[in-house]
mmCIF file of C-alpha atoms in Angstrom:
data_model
loop_
_atom_site.group_PDB
_atom_site.id
_atom_site.type_symbol
_atom_site.label_atom_id
_atom_site.label_comp_id
_atom_site.label_asym_id
_atom_site.label_seq_id
_atom_site.Cartn_x
_atom_site.Cartn_y
_atom_site.Cartn_z
ATOM 1 C CA UNK A 1 -13.329 29.624 8.260
ATOM 2 C CA UNK A 2 -16.205 27.306 7.375
ATOM 3 C CA UNK A 3 -14.950 23.726 7.294
ATOM 4 C CA UNK A 4 -18.325 21.985 7.207
ATOM 5 C CA UNK A 5 -17.656 20.640 3.721
ATOM 6 C CA UNK A 6 -14.138 19.361 4.414
ATOM 7 C CA UNK A 7 -13.548 15.759 3.404
ATOM 8 C CA UNK A 8 -13.847 13.242 6.221
ATOM 9 C CA UNK A 9 -11.256 10.494 6.428
ATOM 10 C CA UNK A 10 -12.513 7.730 8.697
ATOM 11 C CA UNK A 11 -9.971 5.211 9.920
ATOM 12 C CA UNK A 12 -7.466 4.346 12.626
ATOM 13 C CA UNK A 13 -3.813 5.264 12.874
ATOM 14 C CA UNK A 14 -2.887 1.603 13.295
ATOM 15 C CA UNK A 15 -4.119 0.857 9.754
ATOM 16 C CA UNK A 16 -1.437 1.040 7.024
ATOM 17 C CA UNK A 17 -4.049 2.026 4.456
ATOM 18 C CA UNK A 18 -5.372 4.786 6.714
ATOM 19 C CA UNK A 19 -1.822 6.100 7.015
ATOM 20 C CA UNK A 20 -1.437 5.920 3.239
ATOM 21 C CA UNK A 21 -4.565 7.943 2.579
ATOM 22 C CA UNK A 22 -3.991 10.455 5.372
ATOM 23 C CA UNK A 23 -0.471 11.157 4.145
ATOM 24 C CA UNK A 24 -1.812 11.552 0.605
ATOM 25 C CA UNK A 25 -4.422 14.093 1.720
ATOM 26 C CA UNK A 26 -1.797 16.051 3.635
ATOM 27 C CA UNK A 27 0.587 16.097 0.688
ATOM 28 C CA UNK A 28 -2.268 17.142 -1.614
ATOM 29 C CA UNK A 29 -3.109 19.994 0.816
ATOM 30 C CA UNK A 30 -6.758 18.980 0.652
ATOM 31 C CA UNK A 31 -9.096 20.183 3.413
ATOM 32 C CA UNK A 32 -10.094 17.196 5.524
ATOM 33 C CA UNK A 33 -10.874 16.067 9.026
ATOM 34 C CA UNK A 34 -9.605 12.792 10.425
ATOM 35 C CA UNK A 35 -12.350 10.850 12.200
ATOM 36 C CA UNK A 36 -11.574 7.802 14.335
ATOM 37 C CA UNK A 37 -13.522 4.765 13.158
ATOM 38 C CA UNK A 38 -16.103 3.628 15.679
ATOM 39 C CA UNK A 39 -16.410 7.078 17.274
ATOM 40 C CA UNK A 40 -19.612 9.087 17.672
ATOM 41 C CA UNK A 41 -18.295 11.427 14.983
ATOM 42 C CA UNK A 42 -17.992 8.497 12.583
ATOM 43 C CA UNK A 43 -21.493 7.310 13.493
ATOM 44 C CA UNK A 44 -22.884 10.671 12.380
ATOM 45 C CA UNK A 45 -21.431 10.268 8.876
ATOM 46 C CA UNK A 46 -22.764 8.234 5.931
ATOM 47 C CA UNK A 47 -22.139 4.537 6.435
ATOM 48 C CA UNK A 48 -19.106 2.947 4.806
ATOM 49 C CA UNK A 49 -19.667 0.896 1.649
ATOM 50 C CA UNK A 50 -17.520 -1.991 2.932
ATOM 51 C CA UNK A 51 -16.737 -3.152 6.487
ATOM 52 C CA UNK A 52 -13.179 -1.870 6.143
ATOM 53 C CA UNK A 53 -11.107 1.175 7.037
ATOM 54 C CA UNK A 54 -10.239 3.649 5.827
ATOM 55 C CA UNK A 55 -13.066 5.213 3.924
ATOM 56 C CA UNK A 56 -13.546 8.762 2.721
ATOM 57 C CA UNK A 57 -16.726 10.818 2.905
ATOM 58 C CA UNK A 58 -16.859 13.210 -0.038
ATOM 59 C CA UNK A 59 -19.297 15.866 -1.289
ATOM 60 C CA UNK A 60 -22.058 14.913 -3.688
ATOM 61 C CA UNK A 61 -23.079 17.041 -6.679
ATOM 62 C CA UNK A 62 -24.802 19.455 -4.270
ATOM 63 C CA UNK A 63 -21.727 19.848 -2.104
ATOM 64 C CA UNK A 64 -23.161 17.811 0.752
ATOM 65 C CA UNK A 65 -21.072 15.177 2.526
ATOM 66 C CA UNK A 66 -23.345 12.295 1.650
ATOM 67 C CA UNK A 67 -21.145 9.822 -0.223
ATOM 68 C CA UNK A 68 -18.711 7.366 1.359
ATOM 69 C CA UNK A 69 -16.061 5.685 -0.801
ATOM 70 C CA UNK A 70 -13.544 2.972 0.032
ATOM 71 C CA UNK A 71 -10.416 1.371 -1.483
ATOM 72 C CA UNK A 72 -7.467 3.730 -1.478
ATOM 73 C CA UNK A 73 -6.346 3.166 -5.079
ATOM 74 C CA UNK A 74 -9.559 4.384 -6.773
ATOM 75 C CA UNK A 75 -9.905 7.058 -4.088
ATOM 76 C CA UNK A 76 -6.528 8.548 -5.031
ATOM 77 C CA UNK A 77 -7.486 8.467 -8.707
ATOM 78 C CA UNK A 78 -10.787 10.231 -8.019
ATOM 79 C CA UNK A 79 -9.089 12.876 -5.888
ATOM 80 C CA UNK A 80 -6.622 13.622 -8.693
ATOM 81 C CA UNK A 81 -9.556 14.165 -11.045
ATOM 82 C CA UNK A 82 -11.633 16.333 -8.709
ATOM 83 C CA UNK A 83 -8.712 18.282 -7.220
ATOM 84 C CA UNK A 84 -6.123 18.681 -10.005
ATOM 85 C CA UNK A 85 -3.461 20.619 -8.051
ATOM 86 C CA UNK A 86 -0.526 18.609 -6.674
ATOM 87 C CA UNK A 87 -1.677 15.266 -8.149
ATOM 88 C CA UNK A 88 -0.098 12.049 -6.940
ATOM 89 C CA UNK A 89 -0.435 10.262 -10.255
ATOM 90 C CA UNK A 90 1.918 11.483 -12.998
ATOM 91 C CA UNK A 91 0.302 13.111 -16.018
ATOM 92 C CA UNK A 92 2.648 11.178 -18.331
ATOM 93 C CA UNK A 93 0.590 8.024 -19.115
ATOM 94 C CA UNK A 94 3.596 5.683 -19.127
ATOM 95 C CA UNK A 95 4.937 7.041 -15.860
ATOM 96 C CA UNK A 96 1.447 6.892 -14.382
ATOM 97 C CA UNK A 97 1.275 3.174 -15.160
ATOM 98 C CA UNK A 98 4.631 2.532 -13.492
ATOM 99 C CA UNK A 99 3.393 4.422 -10.447
ATOM 100 C CA UNK A 100 0.300 2.194 -10.364
ATOM 101 C CA UNK A 101 2.553 -0.870 -10.482
ATOM 102 C CA UNK A 102 4.613 0.352 -7.523
ATOM 103 C CA UNK A 103 1.415 1.225 -5.668
ATOM 104 C CA UNK A 104 0.060 -2.276 -6.195
ATOM 105 C CA UNK A 105 3.325 -3.786 -4.959
ATOM 106 C CA UNK A 106 3.201 -1.654 -1.822
ATOM 107 C CA UNK A 107 -0.462 -2.322 -1.129
ATOM 108 C CA UNK A 108 -0.488 -6.007 -1.971
ATOM 109 C CA UNK A 109 3.029 -7.426 -1.477
ATOM 110 C CA UNK A 110 4.512 -5.328 1.304
ATOM 111 C CA UNK A 111 1.233 -5.973 3.099
ATOM 112 C CA UNK A 112 2.144 -9.677 2.979
ATOM 113 C CA UNK A 113 5.416 -8.797 4.700
ATOM 114 C CA UNK A 114 3.619 -6.726 7.329
ATOM 115 C CA UNK A 115 0.949 -9.336 8.010
ATOM 116 C CA UNK A 116 3.509 -12.153 8.091
ATOM 117 C CA UNK A 117 5.820 -10.567 10.632
ATOM 118 C CA UNK A 118 2.999 -9.224 12.799
ATOM 119 C CA UNK A 119 0.923 -12.379 13.078
ATOM 120 C CA UNK A 120 3.453 -15.212 12.790
ATOM 121 C CA UNK A 121 6.020 -13.979 15.338
ATOM 122 C CA UNK A 122 5.052 -14.040 19.004
ATOM 123 C CA UNK A 123 6.996 -10.868 19.857
ATOM 124 C CA UNK A 124 5.307 -8.894 17.102
ATOM 125 C CA UNK A 125 1.881 -10.379 17.818
ATOM 126 C CA UNK A 126 2.168 -9.466 21.494
ATOM 127 C CA UNK A 127 3.235 -5.912 20.633
ATOM 128 C CA UNK A 128 0.427 -5.351 18.132
ATOM 129 C CA UNK A 129 -2.202 -6.996 20.311
ATOM 130 C CA UNK A 130 -1.215 -4.835 23.272
ATOM 131 C CA UNK A 131 -2.019 -1.502 21.622
ATOM 132 C CA UNK A 132 -4.444 -2.176 18.753
ATOM 133 C CA UNK A 133 -7.590 -2.394 20.952
ATOM 134 C CA UNK A 134 -6.905 1.162 22.117
ATOM 135 C CA UNK A 135 -6.672 2.516 18.561
ATOM 136 C CA UNK A 136 -10.430 3.107 18.488
ATOM 137 C CA UNK A 137 -10.994 3.854 22.182
ATOM 138 C CA UNK A 138 -8.089 4.861 24.386
ATOM 139 C CA UNK A 139 -10.349 4.851 27.481
ATOM 140 C CA UNK A 140 -11.103 1.135 27.171
ATOM 141 C CA UNK A 141 -10.624 -0.671 30.510
ATOM 142 C CA UNK A 142 -7.487 -2.806 30.613
ATOM 143 C CA UNK A 143 -9.373 -6.064 31.167
ATOM 144 C CA UNK A 144 -11.677 -5.361 28.229
ATOM 145 C CA UNK A 145 -8.694 -4.430 26.057
ATOM 146 C CA UNK A 146 -6.940 -7.681 26.890
ATOM 147 C CA UNK A 147 -10.013 -9.685 25.892
ATOM 148 C CA UNK A 148 -10.342 -7.682 22.685
ATOM 149 C CA UNK A 149 -6.643 -8.142 21.955
ATOM 150 C CA UNK A 150 -6.890 -11.913 22.225
ATOM 151 C CA UNK A 151 -9.978 -12.071 20.013
ATOM 152 C CA UNK A 152 -8.450 -9.739 17.435
ATOM 153 C CA UNK A 153 -5.167 -11.655 17.321
ATOM 154 C CA UNK A 154 -6.992 -14.960 16.866
ATOM 155 C CA UNK A 155 -9.027 -13.492 14.027
ATOM 156 C CA UNK A 156 -5.972 -12.066 12.280
ATOM 157 C CA UNK A 157 -3.930 -15.236 12.698
ATOM 158 C CA UNK A 158 -6.788 -17.206 11.162
ATOM 159 C CA UNK A 159 -6.488 -15.004 8.043
ATOM 160 C CA UNK A 160 -2.791 -15.464 7.374
ATOM 161 C CA UNK A 161 -3.536 -18.292 4.946
ATOM 162 C CA UNK A 162 -5.377 -15.871 2.668
ATOM 163 C CA UNK A 163 -2.649 -13.252 2.899
ATOM 164 C CA UNK A 164 -0.021 -15.871 2.099
ATOM 165 C CA UNK A 165 1.968 -16.349 5.286
ATOM 166 C CA UNK A 166 2.779 -19.945 6.211
ATOM 167 C CA UNK A 167 5.794 -22.140 6.887
ATOM 168 C CA UNK A 168 6.351 -22.681 3.158
ATOM 169 C CA UNK A 169 6.176 -19.035 2.126
ATOM 170 C CA UNK A 170 7.914 -17.504 5.154
ATOM 171 C CA UNK A 171 11.466 -17.684 3.712
ATOM 172 C CA UNK A 172 10.306 -16.028 0.476
ATOM 173 C CA UNK A 173 8.520 -13.209 2.296
ATOM 174 C CA UNK A 174 11.376 -12.530 4.695
ATOM 175 C CA UNK A 175 14.016 -12.529 1.956
ATOM 176 C CA UNK A 176 11.883 -10.155 -0.108
ATOM 177 C CA UNK A 177 11.581 -7.684 2.781
ATOM 178 C CA UNK A 178 15.352 -7.545 3.169
ATOM 179 C CA UNK A 179 15.883 -7.127 -0.592
ATOM 180 C CA UNK A 180 13.325 -4.328 -0.724
ATOM 181 C CA UNK A 181 15.221 -2.515 2.024
ATOM 182 C CA UNK A 182 18.520 -2.978 0.188
ATOM 183 C CA UNK A 183 17.015 -1.577 -3.026
ATOM 184 C CA UNK A 184 15.314 1.238 -1.123
ATOM 185 C CA UNK A 185 18.558 2.142 0.652
ATOM 186 C CA UNK A 186 20.379 2.595 -2.657
ATOM 187 C CA UNK A 187 17.550 4.328 -4.495
ATOM 188 C CA UNK A 188 16.740 6.948 -1.862
ATOM 189 C CA UNK A 189 20.371 8.066 -1.829
ATOM 190 C CA UNK A 190 19.923 9.327 -5.391
ATOM 191 C CA UNK A 191 16.206 10.216 -5.478
ATOM 192 C CA UNK A 192 14.007 11.285 -2.545
ATOM 193 C CA UNK A 193 11.007 9.368 -3.906
ATOM 194 C CA UNK A 194 10.524 6.403 -6.201
ATOM 195 C CA UNK A 195 9.786 8.431 -9.334
ATOM 196 C CA UNK A 196 11.861 11.527 -8.741
ATOM 197 C CA UNK A 197 11.726 14.619 -6.571
ATOM 198 C CA UNK A 198 8.028 14.353 -5.764
ATOM 199 C CA UNK A 199 5.991 11.453 -4.375
ATOM 200 C CA UNK A 200 3.559 9.339 -6.335
ATOM 201 C CA UNK A 201 0.847 6.973 -5.180
ATOM 202 C CA UNK A 202 3.500 4.247 -5.072
ATOM 203 C CA UNK A 203 5.383 6.147 -2.387
ATOM 204 C CA UNK A 204 2.211 6.506 -0.344
ATOM 205 C CA UNK A 205 1.409 2.797 -0.638
ATOM 206 C CA UNK A 206 4.873 1.704 0.480
ATOM 207 C CA UNK A 207 4.897 4.354 3.192
ATOM 208 C CA UNK A 208 1.637 3.024 4.629
ATOM 209 C CA UNK A 209 3.009 -0.484 5.087
ATOM 210 C CA UNK A 210 6.370 0.856 6.268
ATOM 211 C CA UNK A 211 4.740 2.697 9.172
ATOM 212 C CA UNK A 212 4.237 -0.767 10.617
ATOM 213 C CA UNK A 213 7.214 -2.624 9.150
ATOM 214 C CA UNK A 214 9.810 0.042 9.963
ATOM 215 C CA UNK A 215 8.391 1.794 13.016
ATOM 216 C CA UNK A 216 5.955 -0.204 15.163
ATOM 217 C CA UNK A 217 6.629 -3.922 14.657
ATOM 218 C CA UNK A 218 9.876 -5.073 16.311
ATOM 219 C CA UNK A 219 11.129 -7.869 14.044
ATOM 220 C CA UNK A 220 10.897 -6.161 10.619
ATOM 221 C CA UNK A 221 11.909 -2.845 12.221
ATOM 222 C CA UNK A 222 15.097 -4.397 13.595
ATOM 223 C CA UNK A 223 15.927 -5.663 10.105
ATOM 224 C CA UNK A 224 15.200 -2.221 8.674
ATOM 225 C CA UNK A 225 17.534 -0.490 11.118
ATOM 226 C CA UNK A 226 20.324 -2.869 10.167
ATOM 227 C CA UNK A 227 19.803 -2.692 6.400
ATOM 228 C CA UNK A 228 18.452 0.828 5.873
ATOM 229 C CA UNK A 229 18.301 3.233 8.821
ATOM 230 C CA UNK A 230 17.259 5.940 6.373
ATOM 231 C CA UNK A 231 14.032 3.969 5.793
ATOM 232 C CA UNK A 232 12.924 5.061 9.264
ATOM 233 C CA UNK A 233 13.693 8.712 8.518
ATOM 234 C CA UNK A 234 11.939 8.510 5.127
ATOM 235 C CA UNK A 235 8.843 6.956 6.671
ATOM 236 C CA UNK A 236 8.689 9.659 9.330
ATOM 237 C CA UNK A 237 9.126 12.340 6.658
ATOM 238 C CA UNK A 238 6.302 11.027 4.489
ATOM 239 C CA UNK A 239 3.826 11.405 7.347
ATOM 240 C CA UNK A 240 3.296 15.022 6.267
ATOM 241 C CA UNK A 241 4.649 16.355 2.969
ATOM 242 C CA UNK A 242 2.327 19.359 2.822
ATOM 243 C CA UNK A 243 5.313 21.701 2.902
ATOM 244 C CA UNK A 244 7.021 20.147 -0.127
ATOM 245 C CA UNK A 245 7.172 22.457 -3.138
ATOM 246 C CA UNK A 246 6.858 20.577 -6.419
ATOM 247 C CA UNK A 247 6.998 21.091 -10.173
ATOM 248 C CA UNK A 248 6.034 18.950 -13.148
ATOM 249 C CA UNK A 249 9.734 18.627 -13.966
ATOM 250 C CA UNK A 250 10.305 16.799 -10.673
ATOM 251 C CA UNK A 251 9.259 13.467 -12.209
ATOM 252 C CA UNK A 252 12.024 11.242 -13.556
ATOM 253 C CA UNK A 253 12.816 10.959 -17.256
ATOM 254 C CA UNK A 254 11.838 7.476 -18.424
ATOM 255 C CA UNK A 255 14.531 7.647 -21.075
ATOM 256 C CA UNK A 256 17.102 7.781 -18.285
ATOM 257 C CA UNK A 257 15.652 5.309 -15.801
ATOM 258 C CA UNK A 258 17.862 5.007 -12.694
ATOM 259 C CA UNK A 259 19.390 1.568 -12.177
ATOM 260 C CA UNK A 260 18.031 1.560 -8.645
ATOM 261 C CA UNK A 261 14.476 1.975 -9.962
ATOM 262 C CA UNK A 262 15.027 -0.821 -12.460
ATOM 263 C CA UNK A 263 16.133 -2.936 -9.493
ATOM 264 C CA UNK A 264 12.815 -2.222 -7.778
ATOM 265 C CA UNK A 265 10.882 -3.318 -10.857
ATOM 266 C CA UNK A 266 13.005 -6.470 -10.965
ATOM 267 C CA UNK A 267 12.038 -7.169 -7.366
ATOM 268 C CA UNK A 268 8.371 -6.629 -8.198
ATOM 269 C CA UNK A 269 8.747 -9.006 -11.137
ATOM 270 C CA UNK A 270 10.594 -11.499 -8.970
ATOM 271 C CA UNK A 271 7.924 -11.926 -6.297
ATOM 272 C CA UNK A 272 4.717 -9.966 -6.786
ATOM 273 C CA UNK A 273 3.977 -10.563 -10.464
ATOM 274 C CA UNK A 274 4.388 -14.375 -10.333
ATOM 275 C CA UNK A 275 1.949 -14.494 -7.446
ATOM 276 C CA UNK A 276 -0.596 -12.233 -9.157
ATOM 277 C CA UNK A 277 -0.595 -14.437 -12.247
ATOM 278 C CA UNK A 278 -0.770 -17.741 -10.352
ATOM 279 C CA UNK A 279 -3.466 -16.429 -8.031
ATOM 280 C CA UNK A 280 -5.636 -15.241 -10.918
ATOM 281 C CA UNK A 281 -5.204 -18.592 -12.679
ATOM 282 C CA UNK A 282 -6.201 -20.520 -9.551
ATOM 283 C CA UNK A 283 -9.346 -18.439 -9.147
ATOM 284 C CA UNK A 284 -10.254 -18.791 -12.812
ATOM 285 C CA UNK A 285 -9.832 -22.571 -12.568
ATOM 286 C CA UNK A 286 -11.809 -22.809 -9.344
ATOM 287 C CA UNK A 287 -8.823 -24.197 -7.452
ATOM 288 C CA UNK A 288 -8.841 -24.096 -3.664
ATOM 289 C CA UNK A 289 -5.093 -23.489 -3.473
ATOM 290 C CA UNK A 290 -2.540 -21.339 -5.274
ATOM 291 C CA UNK A 291 0.570 -23.338 -6.181
ATOM 292 C CA UNK A 292 3.476 -21.650 -7.939
ATOM 293 C CA UNK A 293 7.187 -20.965 -7.770
ATOM 294 C CA UNK A 294 8.434 -17.605 -6.532
ATOM 295 C CA UNK A 295 12.121 -16.788 -6.436
ATOM 296 C CA UNK A 296 12.925 -20.433 -7.118
ATOM 297 C CA UNK A 297 10.925 -21.657 -4.130
ATOM 298 C CA UNK A 298 7.513 -23.226 -3.687
ATOM 299 C CA UNK A 299 4.676 -20.849 -2.892
ATOM 300 C CA UNK A 300 1.305 -22.108 -1.722
ATOM 301 C CA UNK A 301 -1.625 -20.238 -0.202
ATOM 302 C CA UNK A 302 -5.381 -19.776 -0.345
ATOM 303 C CA UNK A 303 -6.628 -17.856 -3.397
ATOM 304 C CA UNK A 304 -7.006 -14.114 -2.843
ATOM 305 C CA UNK A 305 -9.955 -12.805 -4.866
ATOM 306 C CA UNK A 306 -9.167 -9.118 -4.413
ATOM 307 C CA UNK A 307 -5.644 -9.528 -5.747
ATOM 308 C CA UNK A 308 -7.026 -11.175 -8.882
ATOM 309 C CA UNK A 309 -8.913 -7.916 -9.385
ATOM 310 C CA UNK A 310 -5.653 -6.023 -8.922
ATOM 311 C CA UNK A 311 -4.071 -7.921 -11.802
ATOM 312 C CA UNK A 312 -7.102 -7.290 -13.974
ATOM 313 C CA UNK A 313 -6.977 -3.565 -13.208
ATOM 314 C CA UNK A 314 -3.268 -3.375 -14.049
ATOM 315 C CA UNK A 315 -3.887 -5.105 -17.360
ATOM 316 C CA UNK A 316 -6.790 -2.794 -18.126
ATOM 317 C CA UNK A 317 -4.639 0.248 -17.383
ATOM 318 C CA UNK A 318 -1.955 -1.055 -19.720
ATOM 319 C CA UNK A 319 -4.467 -1.870 -22.460
ATOM 320 C CA UNK A 320 -5.781 1.707 -22.597
ATOM 321 C CA UNK A 321 -2.322 3.217 -22.990
ATOM 322 C CA UNK A 322 -1.532 4.747 -26.389
ATOM 323 C CA UNK A 323 0.743 2.549 -28.497
ATOM 324 C CA UNK A 324 3.821 4.697 -27.981
ATOM 325 C CA UNK A 325 3.329 4.702 -24.199
ATOM 326 C CA UNK A 326 2.922 0.924 -24.168
ATOM 327 C CA UNK A 327 6.301 0.743 -25.885
ATOM 328 C CA UNK A 328 7.840 3.088 -23.307
ATOM 329 C CA UNK A 329 6.495 0.998 -20.434
ATOM 330 C CA UNK A 330 7.668 -2.223 -22.082
ATOM 331 C CA UNK A 331 11.151 -0.764 -22.514
ATOM 332 C CA UNK A 332 11.337 0.202 -18.836
ATOM 333 C CA UNK A 333 10.157 -3.216 -17.664
ATOM 334 C CA UNK A 334 12.078 -5.352 -20.151
ATOM 335 C CA UNK A 335 13.889 -8.162 -18.369
ATOM 336 C CA UNK A 336 12.385 -7.378 -14.950
ATOM 337 C CA UNK A 337 9.734 -10.102 -14.943
ATOM 338 C CA UNK A 338 6.980 -7.482 -14.798
ATOM 339 C CA UNK A 339 6.408 -7.842 -18.523
ATOM 340 C CA UNK A 340 4.674 -11.153 -17.756
ATOM 341 C CA UNK A 341 1.653 -9.077 -16.729
ATOM 342 C CA UNK A 342 0.976 -8.302 -20.379
ATOM 343 C CA UNK A 343 1.678 -11.699 -21.910
#
């Protein structure tokens, strides 16, 4: 079998977004090779467009692996277009938008939870720092790894202001992680995935962050085992869903939205949407700080330019929906707080 033209996923297993994309490729049954970032195999591939992992090397119009793309959300959209079998994004436009909303919450809010616990708690910081240097090179000498661990931890801790973790926001983040687990625990008892009997991009986004929050990092994992032990089993299961048989009818019916899914949208509207709106406003006004109220508590952090783009993309996706699908989305999100995105 000639696999020369297989996709190349370049990343590290310790990256939530790498885990998201790798699980998506497995579920999609797409031919790919996983290449460790920083390896000689990665050096032989086209350079990444941004200094981030993961990135995907895909064929050009001549079938040659000459194009590297980054950012998992547009990557998943492109893959659905190029490889139409077993798509992650629902074909129903309204359902597709809701999947995008869940994906953004997983990528951009649960990442706050992950970053907060990992880099503000000494136990979690020590655990992550101990193994992360080996993620790219397991043969690294111990002394070199310890130096790299200290430098990496210092760099990550210096970034927590941008992500949103500080003494003021900590109670909001920690309460939101517990509520997510409570909602997840109830929802997964009635539906194996967020939008029915097959996963969407939203599942992959949450899964990616949960590989750290539920499995590797001690503090959030301990909370998860107390609140939702099945979250661990679900996260392990989503690692490889290539054997899952699916049908178009496996998506939920939006006219019969489960209460547990409505609860998830209410959680998104409770924490993520207020931040997206306040963050975008701060950037538009040239403010050096985001000040807002989330869940009845003060939230303050450095502006996050990328997440302003996320809000803009969500609004653009809603704007291009047909009128009847806009109404269907609005009905599903009514009273959740998510409708503020469109106001």
